[in-house]
mmCIF file of C-alpha atoms and ligand atoms in Angstrom:
data_model
loop_
_atom_site.group_PDB
_atom_site.id
_atom_site.type_symbol
_atom_site.label_atom_id
_atom_site.label_comp_id
_atom_site.label_asym_id
_atom_site.label_seq_id
_atom_site.Cartn_x
_atom_site.Cartn_y
_atom_site.Cartn_z
ATOM 1 C CA MET A 1 78.363 34.065 71.043
ATOM 2 C CA GLU A 2 78.594 31.979 74.214
ATOM 3 C CA ILE A 3 81.456 31.600 76.677
ATOM 4 C CA LEU A 4 81.478 29.360 79.751
ATOM 5 C CA GLY A 5 81.893 31.621 82.799
ATOM 6 C CA ILE A 6 83.264 30.071 85.996
ATOM 7 C CA ASP A 7 83.405 31.885 89.330
ATOM 8 C CA ILE A 8 85.829 30.533 91.940
ATOM 9 C CA GLY A 9 84.653 31.745 95.336
ATOM 10 C CA GLY A 10 85.474 31.065 98.969
ATOM 11 C CA SER A 11 82.593 28.607 99.425
ATOM 12 C CA GLY A 12 81.542 27.530 95.941
ATOM 13 C CA ILE A 13 82.793 27.192 92.373
ATOM 14 C CA LYS A 14 79.939 28.036 89.991
ATOM 15 C CA GLY A 15 79.676 27.958 86.240
ATOM 16 C CA ALA A 16 77.215 28.613 83.421
ATOM 17 C CA PRO A 17 77.366 29.436 79.728
ATOM 18 C CA VAL A 18 76.873 33.160 79.084
ATOM 19 C CA ASP A 19 75.631 34.918 75.962
ATOM 20 C CA VAL A 20 78.266 37.671 75.903
ATOM 21 C CA SER A 21 76.131 40.014 73.787
ATOM 22 C CA THR A 22 73.341 40.118 76.429
ATOM 23 C CA GLY A 23 75.012 38.935 79.657
ATOM 24 C CA ILE A 24 72.291 36.307 80.042
ATOM 25 C CA LEU A 25 73.031 32.797 81.330
ATOM 26 C CA THR A 26 71.873 30.333 78.688
ATOM 27 C CA ALA A 27 71.698 27.311 81.037
ATOM 28 C CA ALA A 28 71.189 26.718 84.759
ATOM 29 C CA ARG A 29 74.224 27.363 86.974
ATOM 30 C CA PHE A 30 76.193 24.353 88.159
ATOM 31 C CA ARG A 31 77.857 24.660 91.576
ATOM 32 C CA ILE A 32 80.400 22.525 93.411
ATOM 33 C CA PRO A 33 81.599 23.445 96.945
ATOM 34 C CA THR A 34 85.142 24.875 96.932
ATOM 35 C CA PRO A 35 87.546 22.111 97.999
ATOM 36 C CA ASP A 36 89.233 22.499 101.376
ATOM 37 C CA PRO A 37 92.192 22.961 101.281
ATOM 38 C CA SER A 38 91.781 24.965 98.069
ATOM 39 C CA THR A 39 95.047 23.808 96.508
ATOM 40 C CA PRO A 40 95.648 24.442 92.795
ATOM 41 C CA GLU A 41 95.328 20.682 92.135
ATOM 42 C CA ALA A 42 91.952 20.372 93.926
ATOM 43 C CA VAL A 43 90.504 23.585 92.456
ATOM 44 C CA GLY A 44 91.794 22.652 88.980
ATOM 45 C CA LYS A 45 89.976 19.328 89.217
ATOM 46 C CA THR A 46 86.732 21.069 90.217
ATOM 47 C CA VAL A 47 86.988 23.600 87.380
ATOM 48 C CA ALA A 48 87.521 20.704 84.966
ATOM 49 C CA GLU A 49 84.388 19.003 86.359
ATOM 50 C CA ILE A 50 82.336 22.104 85.601
ATOM 51 C CA VAL A 51 83.677 22.191 82.034
ATOM 52 C CA LYS A 52 82.817 18.498 81.715
ATOM 53 C CA HIS A 53 79.311 19.008 83.152
ATOM 54 C CA PHE A 54 78.480 21.349 80.262
ATOM 55 C CA ALA A 55 80.463 19.197 77.765
ATOM 56 C CA TRP A 56 81.996 22.576 76.878
ATOM 57 C CA GLN A 57 83.953 22.769 73.655
ATOM 58 C CA GLY A 58 84.450 26.538 73.474
ATOM 59 C CA VAL A 59 86.223 29.347 75.307
ATOM 60 C CA VAL A 60 86.213 29.536 79.140
ATOM 61 C CA GLY A 61 86.516 32.615 81.371
ATOM 62 C CA CYS A 62 87.299 32.036 85.048
ATOM 63 C CA THR A 63 87.531 34.279 88.112
ATOM 64 C CA PHE A 64 89.920 33.908 91.017
ATOM 65 C CA PRO A 65 89.839 35.721 94.421
ATOM 66 C CA ALA A 66 93.412 37.027 94.257
ATOM 67 C CA ILE A 67 95.740 39.216 92.181
ATOM 68 C CA VAL A 68 95.839 37.783 88.648
ATOM 69 C CA GLN A 69 98.520 39.483 86.587
ATOM 70 C CA HIS A 70 99.021 38.146 83.074
ATOM 71 C CA GLY A 71 97.717 34.733 84.110
ATOM 72 C CA VAL A 72 99.866 34.465 87.256
ATOM 73 C CA THR A 73 98.229 34.536 90.715
ATOM 74 C CA HIS A 74 100.258 36.718 93.082
ATOM 75 C CA SER A 75 98.335 36.644 96.357
ATOM 76 C CA ALA A 76 96.359 34.159 98.408
ATOM 77 C CA ALA A 77 94.453 36.003 101.146
ATOM 78 C CA ASN A 78 91.537 33.571 101.361
ATOM 79 C CA VAL A 79 92.869 30.560 99.430
ATOM 80 C CA ASP A 80 95.620 27.949 99.738
ATOM 81 C CA GLN A 81 99.152 29.387 99.718
ATOM 82 C CA GLY A 82 99.987 27.177 96.736
ATOM 83 C CA TRP A 83 98.497 29.923 94.512
ATOM 84 C CA MET A 84 101.244 32.417 95.414
ATOM 85 C CA HIS A 85 103.193 33.350 92.267
ATOM 86 C CA PHE A 86 101.588 30.434 90.444
ATOM 87 C CA GLN A 87 101.154 30.074 86.666
ATOM 88 C CA ALA A 88 97.430 29.603 87.234
ATOM 89 C CA GLU A 89 96.082 30.383 83.766
ATOM 90 C CA PRO A 90 98.289 27.880 81.879
ATOM 91 C CA PHE A 91 97.593 25.345 84.656
ATOM 92 C CA LEU A 92 93.805 25.677 84.301
ATOM 93 C CA ARG A 93 94.092 25.586 80.504
ATOM 94 C CA GLN A 94 95.912 22.308 80.820
ATOM 95 C CA LYS A 95 93.401 20.910 83.357
ATOM 96 C CA THR A 96 90.370 21.807 81.245
ATOM 97 C CA GLY A 97 91.872 21.422 77.771
ATOM 98 C CA ARG A 98 90.136 24.683 76.798
ATOM 99 C CA PRO A 99 91.307 28.186 75.827
ATOM 100 C CA LEU A 100 90.847 29.912 79.190
ATOM 101 C CA ARG A 101 91.269 33.399 80.631
ATOM 102 C CA LEU A 102 91.761 33.950 84.371
ATOM 103 C CA VAL A 103 90.679 37.244 85.944
ATOM 104 C CA ASN A 104 90.397 38.648 89.477
ATOM 105 C CA ASP A 105 86.854 38.093 90.835
ATOM 106 C CA ALA A 106 86.140 41.749 91.641
ATOM 107 C CA ASP A 107 87.504 42.834 88.251
ATOM 108 C CA ALA A 108 85.077 40.354 86.677
ATOM 109 C CA ALA A 109 82.203 41.880 88.672
ATOM 110 C CA GLY A 110 83.337 45.311 87.437
ATOM 111 C CA LEU A 111 83.345 44.147 83.816
ATOM 112 C CA ALA A 112 79.872 42.640 84.220
ATOM 113 C CA GLU A 113 78.364 45.717 85.920
ATOM 114 C CA VAL A 114 79.827 48.061 83.306
ATOM 115 C CA ALA A 115 78.606 45.941 80.399
ATOM 116 C CA PHE A 116 75.108 45.070 81.642
ATOM 117 C CA GLY A 117 74.471 46.438 85.130
ATOM 118 C CA ALA A 118 74.672 49.404 87.478
ATOM 119 C CA ALA A 119 77.739 50.991 85.850
ATOM 120 C CA LYS A 120 76.528 50.692 82.259
ATOM 121 C CA GLY A 121 77.103 53.930 80.368
ATOM 122 C CA VAL A 122 78.357 55.741 83.496
ATOM 123 C CA PRO A 123 81.150 58.167 82.589
ATOM 124 C CA GLY A 124 84.013 59.043 84.930
ATOM 125 C CA THR A 125 85.426 57.018 87.819
ATOM 126 C CA VAL A 126 83.405 54.062 89.063
ATOM 127 C CA MET A 127 84.359 51.713 91.908
ATOM 128 C CA VAL A 128 82.680 48.338 92.083
ATOM 129 C CA LEU A 129 83.134 46.813 95.554
ATOM 130 C CA THR A 130 82.290 43.220 96.421
ATOM 131 C CA PHE A 131 81.604 42.268 100.033
ATOM 132 C CA GLY A 132 81.849 38.523 100.610
ATOM 133 C CA THR A 133 84.560 36.362 102.191
ATOM 134 C CA GLY A 134 86.898 39.311 101.526
ATOM 135 C CA ILE A 135 86.407 42.754 99.997
ATOM 136 C CA GLY A 136 87.066 42.983 96.274
ATOM 137 C CA SER A 137 87.508 46.218 94.365
ATOM 138 C CA ALA A 138 87.385 47.157 90.698
ATOM 139 C CA LEU A 139 88.166 50.598 89.267
ATOM 140 C CA LEU A 140 86.641 51.624 85.953
ATOM 141 C CA LEU A 141 87.466 54.840 84.171
ATOM 142 C CA ASP A 142 84.944 55.703 81.439
ATOM 143 C CA GLY A 143 84.090 52.008 81.300
ATOM 144 C CA LYS A 144 87.699 50.813 81.044
ATOM 145 C CA LEU A 145 89.001 48.564 83.822
ATOM 146 C CA VAL A 146 92.190 49.275 85.773
ATOM 147 C CA PRO A 147 92.880 45.724 87.083
ATOM 148 C CA ASN A 148 94.050 44.320 90.425
ATOM 149 C CA LEU A 149 93.312 47.174 92.787
ATOM 150 C CA GLU A 150 93.202 45.097 96.037
ATOM 151 C CA LEU A 151 91.693 47.884 98.136
ATOM 152 C CA GLY A 152 90.209 45.388 100.585
ATOM 153 C CA HIS A 153 93.701 45.270 102.057
ATOM 154 C CA LEU A 154 93.894 48.968 102.889
ATOM 155 C CA GLU A 155 94.755 49.354 106.550
ATOM 156 C CA ILE A 156 91.961 50.819 108.652
ATOM 157 C CA ARG A 157 92.324 51.125 112.441
ATOM 158 C CA GLY A 158 95.431 48.946 112.209
ATOM 159 C CA LYS A 159 93.666 46.108 110.375
ATOM 160 C CA ASP A 160 93.062 44.920 106.830
ATOM 161 C CA ALA A 161 89.817 46.634 105.759
ATOM 162 C CA GLU A 162 88.307 43.292 104.781
ATOM 163 C CA LYS A 163 88.947 41.803 108.211
ATOM 164 C CA ARG A 164 86.671 44.517 109.650
ATOM 165 C CA ALA A 165 84.066 45.080 106.969
ATOM 166 C CA SER A 166 83.647 42.034 104.698
ATOM 167 C CA ASP A 167 80.321 40.194 104.803
ATOM 168 C CA LEU A 168 82.153 37.311 106.493
ATOM 169 C CA ALA A 169 83.422 39.676 109.231
ATOM 170 C CA ARG A 170 79.838 40.906 109.746
ATOM 171 C CA ALA A 171 78.583 37.340 110.183
ATOM 172 C CA GLN A 172 81.517 36.174 112.334
ATOM 173 C CA LYS A 173 81.306 39.169 114.670
ATOM 174 C CA ASP A 174 77.497 39.065 114.573
ATOM 175 C CA LEU A 175 77.366 42.796 113.763
ATOM 176 C CA SER A 176 73.994 44.488 113.256
ATOM 177 C CA TRP A 177 73.479 45.987 109.774
ATOM 178 C CA GLY A 178 73.878 49.451 111.285
ATOM 179 C CA LYS A 179 77.188 48.610 113.011
ATOM 180 C CA TRP A 180 78.568 46.835 109.960
ATOM 181 C CA THR A 181 77.600 49.691 107.635
ATOM 182 C CA LYS A 182 79.455 52.144 109.896
ATOM 183 C CA ARG A 183 82.613 50.138 109.137
ATOM 184 C CA VAL A 184 81.786 50.115 105.436
ATOM 185 C CA ASN A 185 81.294 53.892 105.509
ATOM 186 C CA GLU A 186 84.744 54.333 107.048
ATOM 187 C CA PHE A 187 86.142 52.290 104.158
ATOM 188 C CA LEU A 188 84.188 54.317 101.567
ATOM 189 C CA ALA A 189 85.440 57.564 103.116
ATOM 190 C CA ARG A 190 89.023 56.394 102.711
ATOM 191 C CA LEU A 191 88.396 55.409 99.092
ATOM 192 C CA GLU A 192 86.805 58.802 98.407
ATOM 193 C CA LEU A 193 89.836 60.521 99.852
ATOM 194 C CA TYR A 194 92.178 58.598 97.563
ATOM 195 C CA PHE A 195 90.150 58.192 94.349
ATOM 196 C CA SER A 196 87.145 60.606 94.343
ATOM 197 C CA PRO A 197 84.929 58.155 92.464
ATOM 198 C CA ASP A 198 81.692 59.407 90.935
ATOM 199 C CA LEU A 199 79.908 56.172 91.751
ATOM 200 C CA PHE A 200 80.245 53.262 94.178
ATOM 201 C CA VAL A 201 78.546 50.014 93.127
ATOM 202 C CA ILE A 202 78.000 47.700 96.111
ATOM 203 C CA GLY A 203 78.155 44.040 95.080
ATOM 204 C CA GLY A 204 79.224 40.597 96.258
ATOM 205 C CA GLY A 205 77.318 38.159 98.454
ATOM 206 C CA VAL A 206 75.992 40.954 100.672
ATOM 207 C CA SER A 207 74.238 42.736 97.797
ATOM 208 C CA LYS A 208 71.169 40.502 98.089
ATOM 209 C CA ASN A 209 70.597 42.160 101.481
ATOM 210 C CA TYR A 210 71.088 45.697 100.122
ATOM 211 C CA ALA A 211 67.655 46.873 101.337
ATOM 212 C CA LYS A 212 68.661 46.006 104.925
ATOM 213 C CA PHE A 213 71.627 48.408 105.024
ATOM 214 C CA ALA A 214 71.044 50.929 102.196
ATOM 215 C CA SER A 215 69.663 53.607 104.512
ATOM 216 C CA TYR A 216 72.858 53.577 106.635
ATOM 217 C CA LEU A 217 75.276 53.933 103.694
ATOM 218 C CA ARG A 218 77.028 57.296 103.369
ATOM 219 C CA ALA A 219 79.581 58.858 101.054
ATOM 220 C CA GLU A 220 80.557 62.497 100.884
ATOM 221 C CA ARG A 221 80.413 63.061 97.126
ATOM 222 C CA ALA A 222 79.965 59.760 95.315
ATOM 223 C CA ARG A 223 76.597 58.219 94.489
ATOM 224 C CA ILE A 224 76.065 54.737 95.937
ATOM 225 C CA VAL A 225 73.993 52.094 94.131
ATOM 226 C CA PRO A 226 73.528 48.329 94.473
ATOM 227 C CA ALA A 227 75.071 45.945 91.956
ATOM 228 C CA GLN A 228 72.505 44.653 89.490
ATOM 229 C CA LEU A 229 73.961 41.284 88.587
ATOM 230 C CA LEU A 230 74.057 40.011 92.187
ATOM 231 C CA ASN A 231 75.572 36.537 92.376
ATOM 232 C CA GLU A 232 75.788 36.203 88.591
ATOM 233 C CA ALA A 233 78.332 39.041 88.252
ATOM 234 C CA GLY A 234 81.352 36.733 88.609
ATOM 235 C CA ILE A 235 80.149 34.245 85.991
ATOM 236 C CA VAL A 236 79.123 36.961 83.522
ATOM 237 C CA GLY A 237 82.300 39.001 84.079
ATOM 238 C CA ALA A 238 84.501 35.913 83.708
ATOM 239 C CA ALA A 239 82.904 35.306 80.319
ATOM 240 C CA MET A 240 83.343 38.977 79.310
ATOM 241 C CA ALA A 241 87.051 38.834 80.215
ATOM 242 C CA ALA A 242 87.554 35.940 77.797
ATOM 243 C CA VAL A 243 85.846 37.484 74.743
ATOM 244 C CA ASP A 244 89.164 38.117 72.995
ATOM 245 C CA LEU A 245 89.919 34.380 73.058
ATOM 246 C CA ILE A 246 87.061 33.697 70.636
ATOM 247 C CA PRO A 247 88.662 32.968 67.297
ATOM 248 C CA THR A 248 87.753 35.721 64.832
ATOM 249 C CA GLU A 249 86.752 34.994 61.235
ATOM 250 C CA SER A 250 90.045 36.379 59.963
ATOM 251 C CA SER A 251 92.082 34.193 62.345
ATOM 252 C CA LEU A 252 90.047 31.172 61.210
ATOM 253 C CA LYS A 253 90.737 32.079 57.585
ATOM 254 C CA LYS A 254 94.439 32.331 58.363
ATOM 255 C CA LYS A 255 94.347 28.860 59.899
ATOM 256 C CA ALA A 256 92.302 27.326 57.038
ATOM 257 C CA PRO A 257 94.300 24.674 55.220
ATOM 258 C CA VAL A 258 96.045 26.107 52.185
ATOM 259 C CA LYS A 259 94.782 24.572 48.981
ATOM 260 C CA ALA A 260 97.389 22.383 47.351
ATOM 261 C CA LYS A 261 98.819 24.055 44.281
ATOM 262 C CA PRO A 262 97.713 22.370 41.076
ATOM 263 C CA GLN A 263 100.523 20.211 39.886
ATOM 264 C CA SER A 264 102.275 21.771 36.948
ATOM 265 C CA LYS A 265 101.923 19.720 33.851
ATOM 266 C CA PRO A 266 104.956 17.616 33.083
ATOM 267 C CA LYS A 267 106.948 19.352 30.427
ATOM 268 C CA LYS A 268 106.870 17.696 27.038
ATOM 269 C CA LYS A 269 110.182 16.382 26.082
HETATM 270 C C1 BGC B 301 91.552 39.325 97.563
HETATM 271 C C2 BGC B 301 91.085 39.972 96.279
HETATM 272 C C3 BGC B 301 89.651 39.554 95.995
HETATM 273 C C4 BGC B 301 88.765 39.843 97.191
HETATM 274 C C5 BGC B 301 87.347 39.362 96.974
HETATM 275 C C6 BGC B 301 90.599 39.650 98.689
HETATM 276 O O1 BGC B 301 91.011 39.017 99.869
HETATM 277 O O2 BGC B 301 92.848 39.776 97.921
HETATM 278 O O3 BGC B 301 91.909 39.614 95.221
HETATM 279 O O4 BGC B 301 89.190 40.251 94.863
HETATM 280 O O5 BGC B 301 89.282 39.214 98.351
HETATM 281 O O6 BGC B 301 87.283 37.989 96.801
#
């Protein structure tokens, strides 16, 4: 079964059809730069272009870099303020004309890593962290997601954690891998104090450079591993989040047109 996964990020909006039983992309990714300003109207148009590019007739799963509670976006840290308390899921359904599920980007990465990647089959408490424009966080307990954690906004040294330790902060402040990882370790220590995870999965844009900073990473008790799906995690996780929108055989049967009752013979007079 295939679902079109779309990942809305700070710099690009990427999509590809995903086989949800294997997590494999069944066609090449299509990417369009994220519009600036990233208003709902402009982003909606771009998402619709991706759907059109694949001439997609089926279900769509889509990530968004903000709180997404029951289809409503409730924050806008790195996107246009027009997304605050916005009925984003119905809006994108209307723009694309497709059944669509909207999910937080880090939660999507968590779903993808637990289904096919570094957190597959891992019991206990797992935290998937994405380091990119911001810091995303997903909490999984025995493989089940607790959505919308937003731990990138924990306050560390008087600042939002993501302002100090995202991959963007590293690049903007031109931090060495060692210096940046020190900041990440401070963040991990705080998370360990609050959640005692068994495993940290390090994902997001920075994960392609994992070898450059792995030796500096420290946690007191948790294991630390790199994400396995790298920059495909958002697309794959978006698709996984939308699986329940696929019409089941029984729902199709229910919708099947009811056969017209045979006309009763006219009674003989
Ligand atoms: C947002 C999160 C998002 C993370 C990664 C943060 O600024 O608040 O919702 O998951 O960035 O994109």
